Amino acid sequence: MELSIGEMLLIAVAIVVLFGPEKLPQIARDLGAGVRKMRGAMEDVKTEILKETDNPVSEIKKEIEKVKQQAKDFNPMTDLEKDAIAERSKPKENLAEKDDHEGPVSR
């Protein structure tokens, strides 16, 4: 709500006429104190709202960072290399020494 200079002067004249010039300083002090209290209350509400809405957002950001880090750390070639090393380290089975092997029979 914006007031023009003319509207503010009209309000000031009405206050002087209604309350008199003696009470004007007290009215101004009371009005200023009320405005300060209202601003303080609005700031408190704003802080509470930001505090309540910030928690889920920060948790989501942390989860996103975890997923990003896991994506960076994921390397399928590493798994393939591990499997290949494990396969090479297994002892090979000598089928000639086994009697129970059923393979092609030569006659």
Coordinates of C-alpha atoms in Angstrom, one line a residue:
M1 CA 0.0 0.0 0.0
E2 CA 1.6 3.2 -1.1
L3 CA 0.5 6.7 0.1
S4 CA 1.1 9.8 -1.8
I5 CA 2.5 13.0 -0.1
G6 CA -1.0 14.6 -0.2
E7 CA -2.6 11.6 1.5
M8 CA 0.0 11.5 4.2
L9 CA -0.5 15.3 4.9
L10 CA -4.3 14.7 5.1
I11 CA -3.8 11.9 7.6
A12 CA -1.4 14.1 9.7
V13 CA -3.8 17.0 9.7
A14 CA -6.7 14.7 10.8
I15 CA -4.5 13.3 13.6
V16 CA -3.7 16.8 14.9
V17 CA -7.3 17.9 14.7
L18 CA -8.6 14.7 16.5
F19 CA -6.0 14.4 19.2
G20 CA -4.4 17.8 19.5
P21 CA -0.8 18.8 19.2
E22 CA 0.0 17.9 22.9
K23 CA -0.7 14.1 22.3
L24 CA 1.0 14.0 19.0
P25 CA 4.5 13.0 20.3
Q26 CA 3.0 10.2 22.4
I27 CA 1.0 8.9 19.5
A28 CA 4.1 8.9 17.3
R29 CA 6.1 6.9 19.9
D30 CA 3.3 4.4 20.3
L31 CA 2.9 4.0 16.5
G32 CA 6.7 3.6 16.2
A33 CA 6.8 0.9 18.9
G34 CA 3.9 -0.9 17.3
V35 CA 5.6 -0.9 13.9
R36 CA 8.9 -2.2 15.5
K37 CA 7.0 -5.0 17.2
M38 CA 5.2 -5.9 14.0
R39 CA 8.5 -6.0 12.1
G40 CA 10.1 -8.2 14.8
A41 CA 7.1 -10.6 14.7
M42 CA 7.3 -10.8 10.9
E43 CA 11.0 -11.5 11.0
D44 CA 10.4 -14.3 13.6
V45 CA 7.8 -15.8 11.4
K46 CA 10.0 -15.5 8.3
T47 CA 12.9 -17.2 10.2
E48 CA 10.8 -20.0 11.3
I49 CA 9.4 -20.6 7.8
L50 CA 12.9 -20.6 6.4
K51 CA 14.2 -23.0 9.1
E52 CA 11.3 -25.4 8.5
T53 CA 11.6 -25.4 4.7
D54 CA 15.4 -25.5 4.7
N55 CA 15.7 -28.9 6.4
P56 CA 14.1 -31.0 3.7
V57 CA 15.9 -29.1 1.0
S58 CA 19.3 -29.6 2.6
E59 CA 18.6 -33.3 3.1
I60 CA 17.7 -33.7 -0.6
K61 CA 20.8 -31.9 -1.6
K62 CA 22.9 -34.2 0.6
E63 CA 21.3 -37.3 -1.0
I64 CA 21.9 -35.9 -4.5
E65 CA 25.6 -35.3 -3.6
K66 CA 25.8 -39.0 -2.4
V67 CA 24.3 -40.3 -5.6
K68 CA 26.7 -38.1 -7.7
Q69 CA 29.7 -39.4 -5.7
Q70 CA 28.5 -43.0 -6.2
A71 CA 28.1 -42.4 -9.9
K72 CA 31.6 -41.0 -10.1
D73 CA 33.0 -43.9 -8.2
F74 CA 31.2 -46.5 -10.3
N75 CA 33.4 -48.0 -12.9
P76 CA 32.3 -51.2 -14.6
M77 CA 35.8 -51.8 -15.9
T78 CA 37.0 -52.2 -12.4
D79 CA 34.6 -55.1 -11.8
L80 CA 35.6 -56.7 -15.1
E81 CA 39.3 -56.5 -14.1
K82 CA 38.6 -58.0 -10.7
D83 CA 36.7 -60.9 -12.3
A84 CA 39.5 -61.5 -14.8
I85 CA 42.2 -61.5 -12.0
A86 CA 40.0 -63.9 -10.0
E87 CA 39.6 -66.2 -13.0
R88 CA 43.4 -66.3 -13.7
S89 CA 44.1 -67.1 -10.0
K90 CA 41.9 -70.2 -10.1
P91 CA 43.9 -73.4 -10.6
K92 CA 43.1 -75.0 -13.9
E93 CA 41.6 -78.5 -13.8
N94 CA 43.6 -81.1 -15.6
L95 CA 41.0 -83.3 -17.3
A96 CA 43.5 -86.0 -18.3
E97 CA 44.1 -86.9 -14.6
K98 CA 40.4 -87.3 -13.9
D99 CA 38.8 -90.7 -14.4
D100 CA 35.3 -89.6 -14.2
H101 CA 35.5 -87.3 -17.2
E102 CA 33.0 -88.3 -19.9
G103 CA 34.2 -86.8 -23.1
P104 CA 34.6 -88.0 -26.6
V105 CA 35.9 -91.6 -26.7
S106 CA 38.3 -92.6 -29.4
R107 CA 38.1 -96.1 -30.7

